Tab-separated table of C-alpha atoms and ligand atoms in Angstrom:
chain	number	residue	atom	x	y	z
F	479	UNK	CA	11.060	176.364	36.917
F	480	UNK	CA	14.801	175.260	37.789
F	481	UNK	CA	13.101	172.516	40.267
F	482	UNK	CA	10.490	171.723	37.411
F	483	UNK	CA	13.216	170.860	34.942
F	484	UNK	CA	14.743	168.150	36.683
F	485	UNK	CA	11.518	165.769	37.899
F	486	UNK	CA	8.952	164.497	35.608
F	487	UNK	CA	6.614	164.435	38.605
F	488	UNK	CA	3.945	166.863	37.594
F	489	UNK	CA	0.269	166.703	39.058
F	490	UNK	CA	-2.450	167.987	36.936
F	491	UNK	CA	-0.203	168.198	34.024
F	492	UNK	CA	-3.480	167.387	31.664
F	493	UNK	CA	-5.247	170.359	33.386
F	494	UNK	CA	-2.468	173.007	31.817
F	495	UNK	CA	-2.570	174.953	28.885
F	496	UNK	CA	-1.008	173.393	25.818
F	497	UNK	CA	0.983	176.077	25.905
F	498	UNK	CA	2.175	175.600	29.070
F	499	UNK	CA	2.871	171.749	28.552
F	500	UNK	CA	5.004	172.434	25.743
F	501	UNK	CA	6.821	175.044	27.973
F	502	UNK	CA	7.674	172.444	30.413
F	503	UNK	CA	8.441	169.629	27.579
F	504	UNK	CA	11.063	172.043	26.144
F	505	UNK	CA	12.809	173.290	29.457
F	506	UNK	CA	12.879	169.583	31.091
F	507	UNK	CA	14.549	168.069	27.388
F	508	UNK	CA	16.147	171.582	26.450
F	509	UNK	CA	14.581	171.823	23.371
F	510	UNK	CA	15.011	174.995	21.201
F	511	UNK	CA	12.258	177.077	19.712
F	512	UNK	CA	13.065	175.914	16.382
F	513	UNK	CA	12.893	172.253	17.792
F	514	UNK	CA	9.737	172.746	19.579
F	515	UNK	CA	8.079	174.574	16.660
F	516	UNK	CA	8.912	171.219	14.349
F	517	UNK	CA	6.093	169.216	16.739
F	518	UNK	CA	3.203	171.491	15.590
F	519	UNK	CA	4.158	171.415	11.539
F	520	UNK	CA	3.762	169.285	9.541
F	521	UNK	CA	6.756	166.388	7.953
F	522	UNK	CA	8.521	168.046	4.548
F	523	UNK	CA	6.864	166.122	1.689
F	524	UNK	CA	10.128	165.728	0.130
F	525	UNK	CA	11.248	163.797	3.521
F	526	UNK	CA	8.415	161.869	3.184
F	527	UNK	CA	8.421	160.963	-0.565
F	528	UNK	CA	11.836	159.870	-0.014
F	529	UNK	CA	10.620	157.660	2.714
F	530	UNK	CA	8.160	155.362	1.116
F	531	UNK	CA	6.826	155.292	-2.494
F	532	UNK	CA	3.776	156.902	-4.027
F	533	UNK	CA	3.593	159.543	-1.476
F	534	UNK	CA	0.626	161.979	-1.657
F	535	UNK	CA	0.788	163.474	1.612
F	536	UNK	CA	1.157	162.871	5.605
F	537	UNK	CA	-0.870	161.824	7.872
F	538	UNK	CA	-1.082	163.023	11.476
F	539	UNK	CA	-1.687	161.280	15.259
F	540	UNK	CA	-1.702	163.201	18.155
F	541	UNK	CA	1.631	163.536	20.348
F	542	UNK	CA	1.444	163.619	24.185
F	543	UNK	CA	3.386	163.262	26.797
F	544	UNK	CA	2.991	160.480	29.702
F	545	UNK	CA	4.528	162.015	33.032
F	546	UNK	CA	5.379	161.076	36.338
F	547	UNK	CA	7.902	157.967	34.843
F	548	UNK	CA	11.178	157.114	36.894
F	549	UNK	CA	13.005	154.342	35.741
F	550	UNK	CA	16.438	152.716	36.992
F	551	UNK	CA	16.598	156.120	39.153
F	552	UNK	CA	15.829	158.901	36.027
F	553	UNK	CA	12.657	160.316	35.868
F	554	UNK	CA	11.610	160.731	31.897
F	555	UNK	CA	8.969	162.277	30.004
F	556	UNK	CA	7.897	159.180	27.557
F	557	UNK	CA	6.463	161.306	24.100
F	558	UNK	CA	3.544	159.135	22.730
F	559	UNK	CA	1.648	159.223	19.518
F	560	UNK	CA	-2.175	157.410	19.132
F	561	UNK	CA	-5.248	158.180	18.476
F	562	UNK	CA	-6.673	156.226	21.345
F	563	UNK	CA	-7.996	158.432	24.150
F	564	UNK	CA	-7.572	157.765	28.045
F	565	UNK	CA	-3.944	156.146	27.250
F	566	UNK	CA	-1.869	158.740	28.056
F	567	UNK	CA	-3.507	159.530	31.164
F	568	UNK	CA	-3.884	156.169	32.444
F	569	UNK	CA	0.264	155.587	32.020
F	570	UNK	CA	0.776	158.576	33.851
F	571	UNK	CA	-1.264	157.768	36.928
F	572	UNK	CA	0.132	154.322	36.469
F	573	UNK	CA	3.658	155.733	36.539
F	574	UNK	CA	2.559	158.071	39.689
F	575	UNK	CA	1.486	154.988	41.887
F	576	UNK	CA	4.688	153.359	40.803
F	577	UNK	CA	6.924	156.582	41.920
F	578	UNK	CA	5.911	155.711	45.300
F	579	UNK	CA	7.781	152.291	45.581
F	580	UNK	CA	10.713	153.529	43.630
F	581	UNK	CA	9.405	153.553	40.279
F	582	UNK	CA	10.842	150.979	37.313
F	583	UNK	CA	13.761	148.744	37.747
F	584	UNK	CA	14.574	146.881	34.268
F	585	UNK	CA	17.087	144.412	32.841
F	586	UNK	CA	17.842	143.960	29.374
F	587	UNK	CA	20.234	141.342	27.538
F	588	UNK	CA	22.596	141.929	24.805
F	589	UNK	CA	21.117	143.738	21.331
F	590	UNK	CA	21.173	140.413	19.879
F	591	UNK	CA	18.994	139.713	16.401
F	592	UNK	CA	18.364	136.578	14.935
F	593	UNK	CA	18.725	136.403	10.806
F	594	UNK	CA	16.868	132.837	9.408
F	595	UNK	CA	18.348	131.376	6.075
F	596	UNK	CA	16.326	128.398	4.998
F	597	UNK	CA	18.250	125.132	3.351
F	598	UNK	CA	16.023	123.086	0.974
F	599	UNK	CA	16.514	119.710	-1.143
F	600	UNK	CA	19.267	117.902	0.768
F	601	UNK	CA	20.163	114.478	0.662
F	602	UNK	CA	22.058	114.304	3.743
F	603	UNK	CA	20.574	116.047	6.268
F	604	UNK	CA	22.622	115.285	9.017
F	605	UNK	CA	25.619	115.783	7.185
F	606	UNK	CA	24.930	119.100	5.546
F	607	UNK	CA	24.076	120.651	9.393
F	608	UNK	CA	27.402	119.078	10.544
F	609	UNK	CA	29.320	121.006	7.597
F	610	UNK	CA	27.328	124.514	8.628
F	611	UNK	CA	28.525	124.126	11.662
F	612	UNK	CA	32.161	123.041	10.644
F	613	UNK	CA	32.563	126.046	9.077
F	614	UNK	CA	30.820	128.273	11.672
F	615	UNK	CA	33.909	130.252	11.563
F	616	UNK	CA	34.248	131.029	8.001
F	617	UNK	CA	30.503	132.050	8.019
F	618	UNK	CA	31.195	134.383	10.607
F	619	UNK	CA	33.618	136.281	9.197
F	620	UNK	CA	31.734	136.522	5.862
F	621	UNK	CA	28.536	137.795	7.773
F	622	UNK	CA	31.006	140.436	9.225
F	623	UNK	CA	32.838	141.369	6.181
F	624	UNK	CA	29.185	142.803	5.499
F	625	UNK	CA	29.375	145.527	7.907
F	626	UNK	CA	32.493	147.252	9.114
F	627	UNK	CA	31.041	150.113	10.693
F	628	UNK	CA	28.427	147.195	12.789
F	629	UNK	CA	31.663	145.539	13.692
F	630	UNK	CA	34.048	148.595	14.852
F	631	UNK	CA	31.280	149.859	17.053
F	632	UNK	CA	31.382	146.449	18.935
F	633	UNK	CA	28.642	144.402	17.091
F	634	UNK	CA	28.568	141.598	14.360
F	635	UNK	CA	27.774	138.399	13.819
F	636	UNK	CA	28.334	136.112	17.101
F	637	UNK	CA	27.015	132.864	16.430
F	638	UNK	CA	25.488	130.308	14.266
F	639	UNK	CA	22.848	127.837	15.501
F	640	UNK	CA	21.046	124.639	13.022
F	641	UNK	CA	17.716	123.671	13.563
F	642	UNK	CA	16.589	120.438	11.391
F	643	UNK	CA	12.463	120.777	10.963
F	644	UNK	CA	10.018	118.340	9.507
F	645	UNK	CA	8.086	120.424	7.505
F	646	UNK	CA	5.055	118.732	4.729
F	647	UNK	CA	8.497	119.650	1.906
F	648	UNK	CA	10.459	117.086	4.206
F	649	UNK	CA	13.546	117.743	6.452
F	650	UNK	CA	14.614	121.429	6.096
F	651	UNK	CA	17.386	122.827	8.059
F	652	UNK	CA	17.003	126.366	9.276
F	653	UNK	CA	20.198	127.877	10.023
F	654	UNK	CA	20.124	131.106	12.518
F	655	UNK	CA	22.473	133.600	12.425
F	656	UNK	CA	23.207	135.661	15.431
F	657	UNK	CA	23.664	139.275	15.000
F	658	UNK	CA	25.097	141.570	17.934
F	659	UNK	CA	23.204	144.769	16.148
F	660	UNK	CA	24.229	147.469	18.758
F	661	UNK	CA	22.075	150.442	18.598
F	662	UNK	CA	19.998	149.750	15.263
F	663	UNK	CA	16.630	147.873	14.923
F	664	UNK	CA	19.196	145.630	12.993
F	665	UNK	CA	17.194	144.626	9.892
F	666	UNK	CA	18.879	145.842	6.992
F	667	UNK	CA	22.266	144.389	8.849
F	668	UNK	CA	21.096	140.838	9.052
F	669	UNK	CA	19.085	140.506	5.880
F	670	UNK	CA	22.410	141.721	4.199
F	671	UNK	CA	24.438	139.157	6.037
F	672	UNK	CA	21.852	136.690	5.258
F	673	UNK	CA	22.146	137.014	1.466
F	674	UNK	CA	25.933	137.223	1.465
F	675	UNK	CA	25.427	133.848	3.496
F	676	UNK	CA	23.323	131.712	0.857
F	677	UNK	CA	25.824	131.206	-1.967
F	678	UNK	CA	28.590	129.223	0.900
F	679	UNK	CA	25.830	128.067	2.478
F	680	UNK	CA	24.877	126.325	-0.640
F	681	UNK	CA	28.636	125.280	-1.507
F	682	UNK	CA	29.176	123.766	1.620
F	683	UNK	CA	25.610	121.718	0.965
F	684	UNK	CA	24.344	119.922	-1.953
F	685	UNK	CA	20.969	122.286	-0.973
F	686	UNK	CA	19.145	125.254	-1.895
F	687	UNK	CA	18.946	128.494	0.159
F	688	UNK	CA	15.083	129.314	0.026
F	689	UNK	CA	14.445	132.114	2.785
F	690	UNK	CA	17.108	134.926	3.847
F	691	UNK	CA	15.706	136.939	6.522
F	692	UNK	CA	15.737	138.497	9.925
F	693	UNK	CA	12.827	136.790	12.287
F	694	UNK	CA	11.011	139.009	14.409
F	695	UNK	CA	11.181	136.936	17.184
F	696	UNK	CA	13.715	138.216	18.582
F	697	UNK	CA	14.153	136.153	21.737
F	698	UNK	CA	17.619	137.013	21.967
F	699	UNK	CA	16.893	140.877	22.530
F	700	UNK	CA	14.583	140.681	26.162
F	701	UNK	CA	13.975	143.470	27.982
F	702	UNK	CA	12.357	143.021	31.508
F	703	UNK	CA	10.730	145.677	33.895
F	704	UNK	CA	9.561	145.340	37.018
F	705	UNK	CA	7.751	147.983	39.559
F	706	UNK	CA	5.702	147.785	42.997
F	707	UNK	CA	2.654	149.443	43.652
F	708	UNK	CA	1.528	150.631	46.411
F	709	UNK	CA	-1.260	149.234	47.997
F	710	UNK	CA	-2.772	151.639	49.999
F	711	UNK	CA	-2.788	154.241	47.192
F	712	UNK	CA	-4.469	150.876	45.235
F	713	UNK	CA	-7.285	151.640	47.916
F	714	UNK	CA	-6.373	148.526	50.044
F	715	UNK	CA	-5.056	145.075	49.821
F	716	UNK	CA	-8.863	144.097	48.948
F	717	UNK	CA	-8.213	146.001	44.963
F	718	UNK	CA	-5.037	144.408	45.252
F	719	UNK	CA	-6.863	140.754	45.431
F	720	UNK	CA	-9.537	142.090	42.765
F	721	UNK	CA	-6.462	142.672	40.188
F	722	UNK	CA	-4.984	139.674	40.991
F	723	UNK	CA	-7.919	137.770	39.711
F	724	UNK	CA	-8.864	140.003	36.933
F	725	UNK	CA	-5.012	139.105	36.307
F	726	UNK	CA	-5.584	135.096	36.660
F	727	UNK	CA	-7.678	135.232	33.970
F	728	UNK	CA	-5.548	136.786	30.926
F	729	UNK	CA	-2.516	133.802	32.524
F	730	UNK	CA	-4.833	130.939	32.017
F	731	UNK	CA	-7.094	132.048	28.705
F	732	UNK	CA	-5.709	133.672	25.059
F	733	UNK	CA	-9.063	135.500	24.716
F	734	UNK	CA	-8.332	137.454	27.852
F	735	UNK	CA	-4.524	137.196	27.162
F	736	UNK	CA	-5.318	139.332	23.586
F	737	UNK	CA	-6.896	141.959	25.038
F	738	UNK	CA	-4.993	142.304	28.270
F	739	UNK	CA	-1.757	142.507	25.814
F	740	UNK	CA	-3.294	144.620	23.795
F	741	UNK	CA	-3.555	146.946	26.416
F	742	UNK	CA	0.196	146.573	27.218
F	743	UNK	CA	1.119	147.596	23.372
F	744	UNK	CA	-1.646	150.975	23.854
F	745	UNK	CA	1.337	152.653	25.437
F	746	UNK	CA	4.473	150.289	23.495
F	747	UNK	CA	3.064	151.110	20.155
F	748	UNK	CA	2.606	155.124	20.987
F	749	UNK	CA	6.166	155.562	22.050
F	750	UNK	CA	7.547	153.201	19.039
F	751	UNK	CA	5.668	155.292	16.308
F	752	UNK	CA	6.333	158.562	18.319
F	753	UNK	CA	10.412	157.522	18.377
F	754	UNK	CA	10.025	156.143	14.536
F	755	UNK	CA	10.468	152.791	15.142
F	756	UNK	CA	9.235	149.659	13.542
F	757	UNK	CA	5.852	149.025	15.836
F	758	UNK	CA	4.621	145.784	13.686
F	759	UNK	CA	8.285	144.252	14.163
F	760	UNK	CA	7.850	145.120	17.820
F	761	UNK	CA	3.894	143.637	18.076
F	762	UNK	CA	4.704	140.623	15.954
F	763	UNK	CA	7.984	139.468	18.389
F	764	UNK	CA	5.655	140.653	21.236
F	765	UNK	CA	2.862	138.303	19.986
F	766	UNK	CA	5.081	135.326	18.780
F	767	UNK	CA	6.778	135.584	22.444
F	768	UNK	CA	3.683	135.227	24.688
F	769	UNK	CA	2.748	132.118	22.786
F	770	UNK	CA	6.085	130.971	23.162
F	771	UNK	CA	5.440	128.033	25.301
F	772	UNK	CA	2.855	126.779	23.125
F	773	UNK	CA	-0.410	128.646	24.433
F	774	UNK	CA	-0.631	132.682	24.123
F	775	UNK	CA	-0.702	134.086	27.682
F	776	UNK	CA	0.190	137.098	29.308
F	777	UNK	CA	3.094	139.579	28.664
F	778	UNK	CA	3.198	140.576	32.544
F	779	UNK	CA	3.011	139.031	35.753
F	780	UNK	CA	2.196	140.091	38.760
F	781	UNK	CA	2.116	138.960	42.538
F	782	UNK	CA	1.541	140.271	46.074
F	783	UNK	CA	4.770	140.711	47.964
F	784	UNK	CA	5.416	140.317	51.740
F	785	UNK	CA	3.274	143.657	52.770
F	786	UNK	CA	0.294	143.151	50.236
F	787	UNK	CA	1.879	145.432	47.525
F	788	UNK	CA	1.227	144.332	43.891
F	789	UNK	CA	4.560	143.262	42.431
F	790	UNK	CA	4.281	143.971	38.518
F	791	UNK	CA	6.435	142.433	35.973
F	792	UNK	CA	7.449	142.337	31.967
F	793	UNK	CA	9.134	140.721	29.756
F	794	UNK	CA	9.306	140.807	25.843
F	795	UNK	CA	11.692	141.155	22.818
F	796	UNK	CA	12.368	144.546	21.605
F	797	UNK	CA	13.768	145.311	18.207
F	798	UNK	CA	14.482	148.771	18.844
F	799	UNK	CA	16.714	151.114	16.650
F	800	UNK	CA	18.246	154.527	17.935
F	801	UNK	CA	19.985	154.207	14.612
F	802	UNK	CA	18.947	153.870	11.105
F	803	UNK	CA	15.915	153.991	9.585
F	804	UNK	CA	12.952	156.413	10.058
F	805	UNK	CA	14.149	156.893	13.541
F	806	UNK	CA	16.822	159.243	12.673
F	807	UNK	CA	15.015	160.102	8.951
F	808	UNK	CA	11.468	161.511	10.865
F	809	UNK	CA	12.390	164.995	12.241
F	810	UNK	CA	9.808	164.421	14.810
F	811	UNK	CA	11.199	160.975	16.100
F	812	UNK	CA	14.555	162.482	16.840
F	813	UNK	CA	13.384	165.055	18.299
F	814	UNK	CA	11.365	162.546	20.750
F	815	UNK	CA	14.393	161.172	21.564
F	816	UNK	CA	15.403	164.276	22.769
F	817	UNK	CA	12.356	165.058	25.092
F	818	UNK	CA	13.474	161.106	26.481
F	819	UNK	CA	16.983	162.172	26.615
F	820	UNK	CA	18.021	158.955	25.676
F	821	UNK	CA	21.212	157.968	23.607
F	822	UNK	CA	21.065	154.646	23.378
F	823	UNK	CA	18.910	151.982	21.838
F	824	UNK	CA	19.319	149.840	25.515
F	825	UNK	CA	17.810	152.534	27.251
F	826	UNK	CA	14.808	153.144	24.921
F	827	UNK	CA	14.111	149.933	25.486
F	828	UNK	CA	14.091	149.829	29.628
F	829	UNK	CA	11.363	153.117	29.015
F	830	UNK	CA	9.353	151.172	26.436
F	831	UNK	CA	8.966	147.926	28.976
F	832	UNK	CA	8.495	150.189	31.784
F	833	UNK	CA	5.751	152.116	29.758
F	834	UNK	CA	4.421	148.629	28.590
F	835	UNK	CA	3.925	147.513	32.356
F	836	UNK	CA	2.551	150.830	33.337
F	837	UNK	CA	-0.097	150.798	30.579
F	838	UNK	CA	-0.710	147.183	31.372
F	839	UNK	CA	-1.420	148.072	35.213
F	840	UNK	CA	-3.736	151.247	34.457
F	841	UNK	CA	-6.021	149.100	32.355
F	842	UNK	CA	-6.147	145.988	34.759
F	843	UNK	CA	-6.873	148.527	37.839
F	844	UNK	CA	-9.576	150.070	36.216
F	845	UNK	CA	-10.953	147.105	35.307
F	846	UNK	CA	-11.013	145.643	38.468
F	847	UNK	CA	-12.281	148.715	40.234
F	848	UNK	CA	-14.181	151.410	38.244
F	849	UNK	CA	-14.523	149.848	34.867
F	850	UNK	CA	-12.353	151.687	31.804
F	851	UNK	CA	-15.637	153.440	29.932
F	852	UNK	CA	-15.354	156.270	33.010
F	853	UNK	CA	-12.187	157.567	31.640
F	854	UNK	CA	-12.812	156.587	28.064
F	855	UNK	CA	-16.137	158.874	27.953
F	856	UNK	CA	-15.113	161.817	29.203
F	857	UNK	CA	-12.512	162.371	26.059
F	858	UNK	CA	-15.064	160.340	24.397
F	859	UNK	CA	-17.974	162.851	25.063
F	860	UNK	CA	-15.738	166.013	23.651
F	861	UNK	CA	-15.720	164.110	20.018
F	862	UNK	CA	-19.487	163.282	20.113
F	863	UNK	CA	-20.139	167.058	21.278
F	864	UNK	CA	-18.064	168.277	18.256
F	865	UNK	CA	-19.953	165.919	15.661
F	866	UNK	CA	-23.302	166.932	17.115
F	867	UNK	CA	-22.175	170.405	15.673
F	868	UNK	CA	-21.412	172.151	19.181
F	869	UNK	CA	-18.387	174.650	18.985
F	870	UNK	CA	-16.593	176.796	21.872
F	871	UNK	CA	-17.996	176.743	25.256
F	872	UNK	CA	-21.124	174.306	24.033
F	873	UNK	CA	-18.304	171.750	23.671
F	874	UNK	CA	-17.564	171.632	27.363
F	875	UNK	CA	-21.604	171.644	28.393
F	876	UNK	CA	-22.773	168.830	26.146
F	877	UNK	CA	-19.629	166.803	26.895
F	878	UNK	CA	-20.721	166.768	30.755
F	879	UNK	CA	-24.331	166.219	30.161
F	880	UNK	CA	-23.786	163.180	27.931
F	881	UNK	CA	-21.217	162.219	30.717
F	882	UNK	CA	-23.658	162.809	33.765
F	883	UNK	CA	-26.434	161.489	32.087
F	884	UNK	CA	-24.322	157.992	31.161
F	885	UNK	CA	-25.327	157.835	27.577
F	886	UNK	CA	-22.818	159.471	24.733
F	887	UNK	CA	-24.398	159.397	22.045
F	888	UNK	CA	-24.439	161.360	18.604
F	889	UNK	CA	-28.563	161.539	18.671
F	890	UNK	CA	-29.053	162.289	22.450
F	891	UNK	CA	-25.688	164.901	22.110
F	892	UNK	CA	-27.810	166.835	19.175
F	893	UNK	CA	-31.011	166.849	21.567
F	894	UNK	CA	-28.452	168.368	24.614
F	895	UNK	CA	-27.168	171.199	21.621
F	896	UNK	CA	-30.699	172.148	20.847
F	897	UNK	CA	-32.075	172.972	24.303
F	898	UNK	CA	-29.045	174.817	25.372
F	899	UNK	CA	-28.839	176.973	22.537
O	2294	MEV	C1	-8.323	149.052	25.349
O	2294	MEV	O1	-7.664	149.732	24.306
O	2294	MEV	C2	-7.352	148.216	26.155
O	2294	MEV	C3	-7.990	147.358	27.257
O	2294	MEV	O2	-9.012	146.547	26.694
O	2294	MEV	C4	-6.884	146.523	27.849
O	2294	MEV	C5	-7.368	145.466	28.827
O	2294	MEV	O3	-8.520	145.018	28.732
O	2294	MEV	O4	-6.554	145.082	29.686
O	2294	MEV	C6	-8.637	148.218	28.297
């Protein structure tokens, strides 16, 4: 098990025994028993009415693990909660192929939010953004004087930028505020530096302060990841040429450039939720950036390089909080961190990319080779075999029928339970 512990390079890991999984989960991240035993109880209601309001209960996902990952040279175990079947699978062979060329390499720019206070009703535009800016300084310090503890751990407010929009209201300017928010998601620090903002901001204008709040664009906060793929394991330089033009098409056309990205946030979204994070904050920025150029295309790229490998590539803003929030509230999310053995929000966000591209390539190789519904039924199937009413070892025998026979369906699955009992 020593060898086990330190490589996240497991083959067949699906085919083990929970039990056995969990085993291996809890000597590679050195979990505890008391630790592991949180995953399979259920959240305190008291934790949870203090989280939101009107709380009458939980409600579960399932929480796997996607294997095989090595990123920047550390192989990780990436904990993942959805409902969606095939997902976790399809990251881990996607992670697999990539182990061959060296896994994930990523790069990822300073933690940097952007907060949005909106100036209405003034008579000299030009002026008032000249006066903003004039006194970048003093705003600065104010936005600081918000949060010590942001600024002592290295972060704060950095800079202040004007924009001056023509808007149906007239000439707005939209002042951004540029917060250095270290490891937290960072919204509670900029909203609060945005409202301590509006009264000077008003003083220094003859305007009114309309909106104070963080944008989830967050352009300033990239994190790219890159990884090769092997060709031959692709089954030839032919599938390679096959995924390149399923590819084309989600780079030229939003309707395939939806889906295809909605692929890439299958895997984002079930490490954000299983790590507590914000995952609309992190779909929103993900959405806003791909139609950043004025036509929604593709989160990833890819290309052939010299030798016919597929090249694959990433980039998108992630608001991502180590710090803070549910992430450190949810006993389950911390304890995800642990099986990543991450400790810093920069680092969660080179696995999220990575896991991003990797779920991106899985669904574009499938669909340019076998089509996804092969994986998808097989999961699929189990469910259907359950609602038809079959139990134990029925499950298992109406699951391959409907799979063999290419049609999974409730009626035909009820047929299957009847002749084999
Ligand atoms: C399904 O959840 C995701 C896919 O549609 C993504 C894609 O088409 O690339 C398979």
């Amino acid at each position: 098990m020593k060898e086990l512990q330190k490589t996240s390079k497991i083959s067949g890991f699906y085919k083990l025994p929970m039990k056995e999984r969990i085993d291996y989960v809890k000597k590679f991240s050195n979990l505890t028993d008391d630790e592991i035993s949180v995953f399979s109880s259920t959240m305190d209601l008291e934790i949870a009415d203090r989280m939101i309001e009107n709380v009458i209960g939980t409600f579960e996902l399932p929480l796997a693990v996607a294997v095989n990952f090595h990123i920047n040279k550390k192989d990780y175990i990436i904990p993942m909660a959805t409902e969606e079947s095939s997902v976790v699978a399809a990251a881990s062979n996607a992670a697999k192929i990539a182990r061959i060329r060296g896994g994930f390499t990523t790069e990822v720019s300073e933690p940097q939010m952007i907060g949005q206070l909106q100036l209405l009703n003034v008579s000299d535009v030009a002026g008032a953004a000249k006066k903003i800016l004039d006194h970048k300084k003093q705003l600065l310090d104010l936005a600081n004087q918000q949060d010590k503890i942001l600024v002592d751990l290295g972060g704060g407010a950095r800079d202040l930028e004007v924009r001056i929009l023509d808007s149906p209201l007239g000439k707005m300017i939209v002042t951004h505020i540029i917060v250095d928010v270290r490891d937290a998601m960072g919204a509670n620090a900029v909203n609060t530096m945005c409202e301590a903002l509006a009264p000077m901001m008003e003083e220094l204008t003859d305007g009114k302060i309309r909106l104070k709040i963080l944008s989830n664009l967050a352009d300033k906060r990239l994190v790219r990841a890159k990884a090769v793929f092997d060709k031959e394991k692709m089954g030839g330089e032919k599938v390679v040429d096959a995924f390149l033009e399923s590819y084309t098409l989600a780079s030229i056309d939003p309707y395939r450039a939806a889906t295809h990205n909605k692929g890439i946030m299958n895997g984002i979204d079930a490490v954000i939720i299983a790590t507590g994070n914000d995952f609309r904050a992190i779909e929103s920025g993900a959405h806003a950036y791909a139609a950043r150029d004025g036509r929604y295309t593709s989160l990833t790229k890819y290309h052939k390089d010299k030798d016919g490998n597929l090249v694959g590539e990433i980039e998108l803003p992630l608001a991502i909080g180590i710090v803070g929030g549910a992430a450190n509230i949810h006993p389950k999310a911390r304890l995800c961190r642990k099986i990543l053995g991450i400790v810093t929000a920069k680092e969660l966000s080179e696995v999220v990319a990575s896991l991003g591209l990797a779920q991106n390539f899985a669904a574009v190789f499938a669909l340019s080779t076998v089509g996804i519904q092969k994986g998808h039924m097989s999961l699929h199937s189990k469910n259907i075999a359950v609602m038809a009413g079959a139990q134990g070892e029925e499950i298992e025998k109406v699951a391959d029928k409907l799979v063999k026979e290419g049609k999974v369906k409730l009626d035909r699955a009820k047929e299957i339970l009847e002749e084999i009992r």
